[in-house]
């Protein structure tokens, strides 16, 4: 046990009795009008208690020993609704089968970082969740000690039961809950040693599993309310356009249509946070009785669009204010490519320089040089953007899928002219996030629509709206150069990377620190196409590019690709270039996942006909190495197997972490191979899954194996890290299979005969 | 507007809608059966899959007027207690990530197994190819379909 203080400004532990039975239990009523059901009990047949006792903001205990644990963060498929409560339950020392999980509403007084972003849900709440459980355990022990008149340190708490050995007394948590709830929150509590964990580190199935497979209402798009209207939007058909005028006479007269109007989202002087941005500040809104009627009426609107001017704006992101430019004009992909190809050959902003790279390249016996690129991507969460709002005179209730409730709340309040306290935001389960739902303009939109209609409204984007509305993964371009001396030693390394509108460069990540003469430069190109975070921003391109290039260097040096990387990492570990703290990774852990994947994949011993590629990357504080096997079938490369080795510290729920590793691999292979969004005259050329390709069953790897490094390091990111490196492993395996390097994503269109 | 008496999950449901309304929206908006999901509206993603008699069909492409006497089964009616072998296998393998596509995946898989109780890996992949999973749970889905085949 480790002794820790509970009072670290953690308001969640100061009992807030005003909330008991109020805000905290609201979570259950979302879908009541569809089908009343109780809670997401881990064990389906749990009997509910007659009385609940709230111990702290994270949990309440029923008189029969059933425990409700709040899951504070948005659930987007990363399985935090299971793994966050597991952490509380372990410290509480309770049987997992007696746990009911509830989605916490947004509550900045109780919780911190109620965000699904940066793969930080677990790592940022690890300590809080443990303390919540341990505090409750301590209070239950104290309750038993007081009741039995024995010293508290003689009481043990095991699997939901309190025992006093000497007197033979014992009681379930439920029996002591009412007493515990009246106690002061202890100043110090004991956290378990890692070796004492009994739930953390074991696989627990998705707490919503049964509801998902039986089709119960869980998602934002499933919300139904008495008197609820449906809203849909019509936005400009191209970036660089804005609304001029529209004729909605026909649409208004169509069956079920209540109103058609234009809506301005933000005033010009509204101070936007990065997550408030929207591509189109003025849209046409159609409100009606049903989704299909609204979709039909949208088609009947005759709108005229005009060219938008140059726009300069500022945005804040975690305290920094940045300028952002959206130049006027209609952009297209061909022009983007030629501009990037031009910029890639010009000197750019130096982000890091070690040694004398110019001299290294001048004296090189051999220079290897390659260029890499990737297109814009749409997030394409399977559940399109949607949200529910019910705004009355002085209160707003919002409910739906968002990754950033806390950051959107002020924008909603400001747009409605309501104080922040009068805006309540609750989260549903979410049909994917991938970064798209960090940008919650749809929450502001639906709130404004509900306010105007004086009715509960659910806003639903069609797939086409969702795919052509922006906030895309930026398009990136990179050029790598390596200098070898006459003995084939690597003496210089140069990366220049840029993108629209941001650069993907991480100048201080590997191989920075491992090469004496190193130069990293970056550049950007403004655009009116709105972009944002997409699963592992920037890493999702640069990892694949860098890891493909390292493969080329290893080959030129006549080295095994894993041995080559480990050699560089050894140097970074023992004799790092630059200030040690300037290198953004732990070289030993990095090498560790390569060693593990080498062993698990039987590297170097693959069967005949199997072509392999390897890749390794560090992001979101975690290390991932992957080996990807390709076989040629009918002259086409087919991904057979992926073997992954991951170091993300303590693995809270290995089964669901493996699921994320598998998903990351499939997602990465899919996007690198098939997906891309292109533009013509400012308009996206793909607007639905007929032209926008996502990976499908027949294209997915046949097998994916995941191995975790066992250690006692506090948990780090898991949702994003398995995604970026696989693109490098894929490119390297394709090279082995086809004899040609793949540089430009999607690979399916990169010299098509190779992979088509 | 017209009145339709639809046979859904063994019950008769009466709806008053325009005959061109796709079954997807009749289910979701008019009958409040929201297990069937909207993903693309153009028969490309499979999220809206239901059974029409014993065939897996995309309900976003099925006008209510075309249903007539045919039996519709949705995810809510696949089994009484959520214990269809495919649902059980899904839970056993713990397939879902976000879960949004899974109702459609399950409906396609259960229709496949009815016709072909012992599909090969390739047959599974081909039958399931119209169902997109953006979270990438394809390997788990294949495993669950095989498990369901073995258990039924
Ligand atoms: S919604 Fe019907 S196939 Fe996508
Ligand atoms: S589980 Fe998320 S789309 Fe399939």
mmCIF file of C-alpha atoms and ligand atoms in Angstrom, chain A residues 382 688-689, chain B residues 24 37-49 58-61 130, ligand 1:
data_model
loop_
_atom_site.group_PDB
_atom_site.id
_atom_site.type_symbol
_atom_site.label_atom_id
_atom_site.label_comp_id
_atom_site.label_asym_id
_atom_site.label_seq_id
_atom_site.Cartn_x
_atom_site.Cartn_y
_atom_site.Cartn_z
ATOM 1 C CA UNK A 382 -20.036 5.528 -38.703
ATOM 2 C CA UNK A 688 -20.340 9.095 -49.615
ATOM 3 C CA UNK A 689 -18.948 5.571 -49.394
ATOM 4 C CA UNK B 24 -34.866 2.568 -42.155
ATOM 5 C CA UNK B 37 -28.676 2.348 -37.911
ATOM 6 C CA UNK B 38 -28.186 5.022 -40.534
ATOM 7 C CA UNK B 39 -24.696 5.167 -42.009
ATOM 8 C CA UNK B 40 -24.828 6.228 -45.646
ATOM 9 C CA UNK B 41 -28.357 6.017 -47.038
ATOM 10 C CA UNK B 42 -27.091 4.603 -50.342
ATOM 11 C CA UNK B 43 -26.593 0.872 -49.681
ATOM 12 C CA UNK B 44 -22.845 1.207 -49.172
ATOM 13 C CA UNK B 45 -22.231 0.657 -45.464
ATOM 14 C CA UNK B 46 -24.636 -2.015 -44.210
ATOM 15 C CA UNK B 47 -25.436 -0.245 -40.926
ATOM 16 C CA UNK B 48 -29.155 -0.393 -41.759
ATOM 17 C CA UNK B 49 -29.295 -4.136 -42.503
ATOM 18 C CA UNK B 58 -30.388 -2.582 -46.750
ATOM 19 C CA UNK B 59 -33.394 -0.912 -45.189
ATOM 20 C CA UNK B 60 -32.239 2.510 -46.419
ATOM 21 C CA UNK B 61 -33.082 1.290 -49.930
ATOM 22 C CA UNK B 130 -20.971 -4.632 -47.617
HETATM 23 S S1 LIG C 1 -27.402 3.203 -44.335
HETATM 24 FE FE1 LIG C 1 -28.138 1.639 -45.595
HETATM 25 S S2 LIG C 1 -26.324 0.742 -46.351
HETATM 26 FE FE2 LIG C 1 -25.617 2.469 -45.284
#
